[in-house]
């Protein structure tokens, strides 16, 4: 018997980054059959290349015998680590009861979208995950395009004029800083201007701060909750800063004026769906949030390596005529804009970012980029997300600790040695653009 599916599920598309993974597998099989041994330069997938911190992996092993159910909102020893962590890294004063442990940042956003009324405002370009989550919970989406000229940051005036023209009622705004796909980090002033508009118009913010700890200059990161404490739900977690996406441990930080009722709703919805985040993973997460010299060193080195990789790849791409790039201030991504070569691409029948991305993936270039259209840019905008994490993070970290490179020449040599697939990929990409 054919099962009938609910309409919200039928509307879901496969996130483009995962679709690219499948396309790479197909190309690899095809190329192998014709003896092509090209290595793929995987600039499309974004996950931390580093090993899970030793203290976290060891805590996971030790927690293996914890098979018991635990409270839905999170285990107490983990919740009690979090206020100290938020104070040290973000200068914010929170209590253990302001936090909810959830099965990953994505699940945290899903929970919030299911619990909070109103349409979702998404500034674009945007992370590939927001659209499908909104579809899944049947939420209307209103998109707010941003301009490359201002680093793809949401313009508060555009937000205000959108709200003025919109139907009345509560709305949710998803804000992501540092941003995937652009690498943009909002300043305190920029956040305060957006907060003022939100406050005036009854807009709640879901602030996706999953990349906060990879802001290259950590003093530059400001949480939306610092300027809009009463209306911001922060989403965070282990996935990016502790290279532990597969652990599935995220956090929601509740607004300062969140009532006990809201906490209870979280408890009820969590209890009704997943009971609790995997108990042993919660125990493993405790040392990730603890104030220890090993975590301080791990965070400083991973952040520096992300910044170094971004700088060096950008230096190389800037030398390519027709390539424009936006400098990231945090995270693992930046945008590459090839619109200057659009007429030459069109002459070869490539008229959308998806078509260009497919051509780059094919033989003999084998470079995987995420097409701008997957990040909700118009298809004809030839912009692409470059993820710069395709290297052996453990080896790079050892090398970095042994010989911290200083200056452009040493950095170029370091990246050449530590991330050869990426430098080779940029080389092939550059040749392709020049030969268009
Ligand atoms: C902007 C953004 N938010 C959320 C997530 C999801 O994080 P998690 O793996 O904790 O669900 C990702 C993962 O790629 C992301 O890039």
Tab-separated table of C-alpha atoms in Angstrom, residues 70-73 111 264-276:
chain	number	residue	atom	x	y	z
A	70	UNK	CA	17.712	12.433	32.325
A	71	UNK	CA	15.701	15.691	32.594
A	72	UNK	CA	14.483	16.963	29.226
A	73	UNK	CA	15.968	20.452	29.656
A	111	UNK	CA	11.699	23.604	18.202
A	264	UNK	CA	7.699	24.435	30.542
A	265	UNK	CA	6.622	24.454	26.904
A	266	UNK	CA	10.192	23.539	25.953
A	267	UNK	CA	10.065	20.783	28.517
A	268	UNK	CA	6.742	19.471	27.213
A	269	UNK	CA	7.691	19.613	23.517
A	270	UNK	CA	11.117	18.043	24.199
A	271	UNK	CA	9.611	15.360	26.404
A	272	UNK	CA	6.987	14.590	23.772
A	273	UNK	CA	9.526	14.218	20.958
A	274	UNK	CA	13.061	13.190	22.049
A	275	UNK	CA	12.815	12.771	25.874
A	276	UNK	CA	16.362	14.053	26.428
